[in-house]
Amino acid sequence: QVQLVESGGGLVQAGGSLRLSCASSGRTFGTYVVGWFRQAPGKEREFVARISRSGGSTYYADSVKGRFTISRDNAKNTVSLQMSSLKPEDTAVYYCVADPTGRFGTSASLYPYWGQGTQVTVSS
């Protein structure tokens, strides 16, 4: 069983930056594809970014490309999401996710492990 705990959310003005972190309890963290999803009020969960097991390959949603950067530290069992040039439409609960099978997809159904989420609010 993999436990994921997010941190770093908060309130920021438009144009500002935040860094989200996710810590995993799994001893095999380096074998998982990990990523981030988000869910805004009244909307479905949306893929944000993912990173390969080694960290050598990343993929982003078009809505965040060029503004967000995902990274991981397998030695520390952590994955981070650096968010810059934030917009009010980035307001959502952000979830850290993990897939031990290594599938490199964007569908929420591919990720069996989810954190509890952290709120990000961007004011205009």
PDB file of C-alpha atoms in Angstrom:
ATOM      1  CA  GLN A   1       0.000   0.000   0.000  1.00  0.00           C
ATOM      2  CA  VAL A   2       1.278   3.434  -0.941  1.00  0.00           C
ATOM      3  CA  GLN A   3       0.444   6.505   1.115  1.00  0.00           C
ATOM      4  CA  LEU A   4       0.818   9.941  -0.428  1.00  0.00           C
ATOM      5  CA  VAL A   5       0.754  13.176   1.563  1.00  0.00           C
ATOM      6  CA  GLU A   6       0.648  16.546  -0.171  1.00  0.00           C
ATOM      7  CA  SER A   7       1.769  19.876   1.245  1.00  0.00           C
ATOM      8  CA  GLY A   8       2.458  23.400   0.074  1.00  0.00           C
ATOM      9  CA  GLY A   9      -0.953  24.616  -0.980  1.00  0.00           C
ATOM     10  CA  GLY A  10      -2.279  28.026  -0.049  1.00  0.00           C
ATOM     11  CA  LEU A  11      -3.514  31.390  -1.227  1.00  0.00           C
ATOM     12  CA  VAL A  12      -1.522  33.349  -3.802  1.00  0.00           C
ATOM     13  CA  GLN A  13      -2.171  36.308  -6.057  1.00  0.00           C
ATOM     14  CA  ALA A  14      -2.390  35.893  -9.804  1.00  0.00           C
ATOM     15  CA  GLY A  15       1.062  35.858 -11.326  1.00  0.00           C
ATOM     16  CA  GLY A  16       2.585  34.380  -8.204  1.00  0.00           C
ATOM     17  CA  SER A  17       4.199  31.024  -7.541  1.00  0.00           C
ATOM     18  CA  LEU A  18       3.682  28.016  -5.284  1.00  0.00           C
ATOM     19  CA  ARG A  19       5.516  24.769  -4.825  1.00  0.00           C
ATOM     20  CA  LEU A  20       3.589  21.637  -3.963  1.00  0.00           C
ATOM     21  CA  SER A  21       5.290  18.615  -2.483  1.00  0.00           C
ATOM     22  CA  CYS A  22       4.169  15.038  -2.059  1.00  0.00           C
ATOM     23  CA  ALA A  23       5.810  12.540   0.252  1.00  0.00           C
ATOM     24  CA  SER A  24       5.368   8.807  -0.172  1.00  0.00           C
ATOM     25  CA  SER A  25       5.614   6.093   2.433  1.00  0.00           C
ATOM     26  CA  GLY A  26       6.289   3.379  -0.128  1.00  0.00           C
ATOM     27  CA  ARG A  27       9.720   1.800  -0.143  1.00  0.00           C
ATOM     28  CA  THR A  28       9.440   1.247  -3.889  1.00  0.00           C
ATOM     29  CA  PHE A  29       8.600   4.850  -4.795  1.00  0.00           C
ATOM     30  CA  GLY A  30      11.155   4.827  -7.571  1.00  0.00           C
ATOM     31  CA  THR A  31       9.195   2.151  -9.422  1.00  0.00           C
ATOM     32  CA  TYR A  32       6.033   4.261  -9.687  1.00  0.00           C
ATOM     33  CA  VAL A  33       4.964   6.728 -12.301  1.00  0.00           C
ATOM     34  CA  VAL A  34       3.766   9.718 -10.277  1.00  0.00           C
ATOM     35  CA  GLY A  35       1.851  12.814 -11.152  1.00  0.00           C
ATOM     36  CA  TRP A  36      -0.631  15.492 -10.213  1.00  0.00           C
ATOM     37  CA  PHE A  37      -4.322  15.982 -10.872  1.00  0.00           C
ATOM     38  CA  ARG A  38      -6.575  18.832  -9.795  1.00  0.00           C
ATOM     39  CA  GLN A  39     -10.266  19.374  -9.236  1.00  0.00           C
ATOM     40  CA  ALA A  40     -11.978  22.734  -9.218  1.00  0.00           C
ATOM     41  CA  PRO A  41     -15.411  23.225  -7.617  1.00  0.00           C
ATOM     42  CA  GLY A  42     -18.139  21.799  -9.820  1.00  0.00           C
ATOM     43  CA  LYS A  43     -15.670  20.336 -12.297  1.00  0.00           C
ATOM     44  CA  GLU A  44     -14.237  16.888 -12.974  1.00  0.00           C
ATOM     45  CA  ARG A  45     -10.747  15.913 -11.936  1.00  0.00           C
ATOM     46  CA  GLU A  46      -8.220  17.115 -14.474  1.00  0.00           C
ATOM     47  CA  PHE A  47      -4.775  15.771 -15.349  1.00  0.00           C
ATOM     48  CA  VAL A  48      -1.985  18.264 -14.652  1.00  0.00           C
ATOM     49  CA  ALA A  49       1.401  16.562 -15.036  1.00  0.00           C
ATOM     50  CA  ARG A  50       3.220  13.253 -14.714  1.00  0.00           C
ATOM     51  CA  ILE A  51       6.815  12.096 -14.465  1.00  0.00           C
ATOM     52  CA  SER A  52       8.443   8.805 -15.332  1.00  0.00           C
ATOM     53  CA  ARG A  53      10.042   6.455 -12.844  1.00  0.00           C
ATOM     54  CA  SER A  54      13.524   7.804 -13.401  1.00  0.00           C
ATOM     55  CA  GLY A  55      12.401  11.407 -13.756  1.00  0.00           C
ATOM     56  CA  GLY A  56      13.762  11.576 -17.257  1.00  0.00           C
ATOM     57  CA  SER A  57      10.426  12.040 -18.981  1.00  0.00           C
ATOM     58  CA  THR A  58       7.616  14.426 -18.141  1.00  0.00           C
ATOM     59  CA  TYR A  59       4.263  15.321 -19.652  1.00  0.00           C
ATOM     60  CA  TYR A  60       1.983  18.277 -19.003  1.00  0.00           C
ATOM     61  CA  ALA A  61      -1.546  19.330 -19.710  1.00  0.00           C
ATOM     62  CA  ASP A  62      -1.674  22.099 -22.305  1.00  0.00           C
ATOM     63  CA  SER A  63      -3.252  24.403 -19.728  1.00  0.00           C
ATOM     64  CA  VAL A  64      -0.131  24.363 -17.532  1.00  0.00           C
ATOM     65  CA  LYS A  65       2.657  23.740 -20.032  1.00  0.00           C
ATOM     66  CA  GLY A  66       5.419  26.296 -19.673  1.00  0.00           C
ATOM     67  CA  ARG A  67       4.184  27.412 -16.250  1.00  0.00           C
ATOM     68  CA  PHE A  68       4.374  24.241 -14.126  1.00  0.00           C
ATOM     69  CA  THR A  69       7.332  21.926 -13.595  1.00  0.00           C
ATOM     70  CA  ILE A  70       7.138  18.454 -12.099  1.00  0.00           C
ATOM     71  CA  SER A  71      10.167  16.818 -10.527  1.00  0.00           C
ATOM     72  CA  ARG A  72      10.952  13.903  -8.245  1.00  0.00           C
ATOM     73  CA  ASP A  73      13.613  12.808  -5.777  1.00  0.00           C
ATOM     74  CA  ASN A  74      13.549   9.019  -5.491  1.00  0.00           C
ATOM     75  CA  ALA A  75      16.093   9.049  -2.677  1.00  0.00           C
ATOM     76  CA  LYS A  76      13.683  11.131  -0.591  1.00  0.00           C
ATOM     77  CA  ASN A  77      10.477   9.527  -1.923  1.00  0.00           C
ATOM     78  CA  THR A  78       9.101  12.884  -2.957  1.00  0.00           C
ATOM     79  CA  VAL A  79       7.553  14.501  -6.010  1.00  0.00           C
ATOM     80  CA  SER A  80       7.114  18.245  -6.433  1.00  0.00           C
ATOM     81  CA  LEU A  81       5.114  20.581  -8.603  1.00  0.00           C
ATOM     82  CA  GLN A  82       6.551  24.046  -9.083  1.00  0.00           C
ATOM     83  CA  MET A  83       3.781  26.366 -10.226  1.00  0.00           C
ATOM     84  CA  SER A  84       4.537  29.789 -11.671  1.00  0.00           C
ATOM     85  CA  SER A  85       2.538  32.539 -13.372  1.00  0.00           C
ATOM     86  CA  LEU A  86      -0.518  31.274 -11.560  1.00  0.00           C
ATOM     87  CA  LYS A  87      -3.963  32.220 -12.825  1.00  0.00           C
ATOM     88  CA  PRO A  88      -7.327  32.279 -11.057  1.00  0.00           C
ATOM     89  CA  GLU A  89      -8.368  29.301 -13.184  1.00  0.00           C
ATOM     90  CA  ASP A  90      -5.613  27.258 -11.508  1.00  0.00           C
ATOM     91  CA  THR A  91      -7.660  27.357  -8.308  1.00  0.00           C
ATOM     92  CA  ALA A  92      -8.413  23.771  -7.315  1.00  0.00           C
ATOM     93  CA  VAL A  93      -7.610  20.964  -4.945  1.00  0.00           C
ATOM     94  CA  TYR A  94      -4.398  19.371  -6.172  1.00  0.00           C
ATOM     95  CA  TYR A  95      -3.853  15.633  -5.757  1.00  0.00           C
ATOM     96  CA  CYS A  96      -0.639  13.640  -5.902  1.00  0.00           C
ATOM     97  CA  VAL A  97      -1.079  10.279  -7.628  1.00  0.00           C
ATOM     98  CA  ALA A  98       0.972   7.147  -8.198  1.00  0.00           C
ATOM     99  CA  ASP A  99       0.802   4.165 -10.556  1.00  0.00           C
ATOM    100  CA  PRO A 100       2.985   1.170  -9.682  1.00  0.00           C
ATOM    101  CA  THR A 101       2.402  -0.478 -13.071  1.00  0.00           C
ATOM    102  CA  GLY A 102       4.293   2.207 -14.931  1.00  0.00           C
ATOM    103  CA  ARG A 103       1.566   3.157 -17.420  1.00  0.00           C
ATOM    104  CA  PHE A 104       2.238   6.670 -18.656  1.00  0.00           C
ATOM    105  CA  GLY A 105      -1.322   7.890 -19.083  1.00  0.00           C
ATOM    106  CA  THR A 106      -3.455  10.921 -18.303  1.00  0.00           C
ATOM    107  CA  SER A 107      -6.637   9.193 -17.188  1.00  0.00           C
ATOM    108  CA  ALA A 108      -7.432   9.322 -13.479  1.00  0.00           C
ATOM    109  CA  SER A 109      -8.467   5.668 -13.616  1.00  0.00           C
ATOM    110  CA  LEU A 110      -4.853   4.641 -14.310  1.00  0.00           C
ATOM    111  CA  TYR A 111      -3.689   5.862 -10.893  1.00  0.00           C
ATOM    112  CA  PRO A 112      -4.770   3.649  -7.984  1.00  0.00           C
ATOM    113  CA  TYR A 113      -3.063   5.710  -5.296  1.00  0.00           C
ATOM    114  CA  TRP A 114      -4.153   9.227  -4.397  1.00  0.00           C
ATOM    115  CA  GLY A 115      -3.230  11.675  -1.685  1.00  0.00           C
ATOM    116  CA  GLN A 116      -5.810  13.596   0.322  1.00  0.00           C
ATOM    117  CA  GLY A 117      -5.314  16.765  -1.713  1.00  0.00           C
ATOM    118  CA  THR A 118      -4.105  20.274  -0.978  1.00  0.00           C
ATOM    119  CA  GLN A 119      -6.020  23.458  -1.760  1.00  0.00           C
ATOM    120  CA  VAL A 120      -4.540  26.042  -4.100  1.00  0.00           C
ATOM    121  CA  THR A 121      -6.396  29.347  -4.383  1.00  0.00           C
ATOM    122  CA  VAL A 122      -5.297  32.024  -6.832  1.00  0.00           C
ATOM    123  CA  SER A 123      -6.858  35.443  -6.336  1.00  0.00           C
ATOM    124  CA  SER A 124      -7.280  37.918  -9.161  1.00  0.00           C
TER     125      SER A 124
END
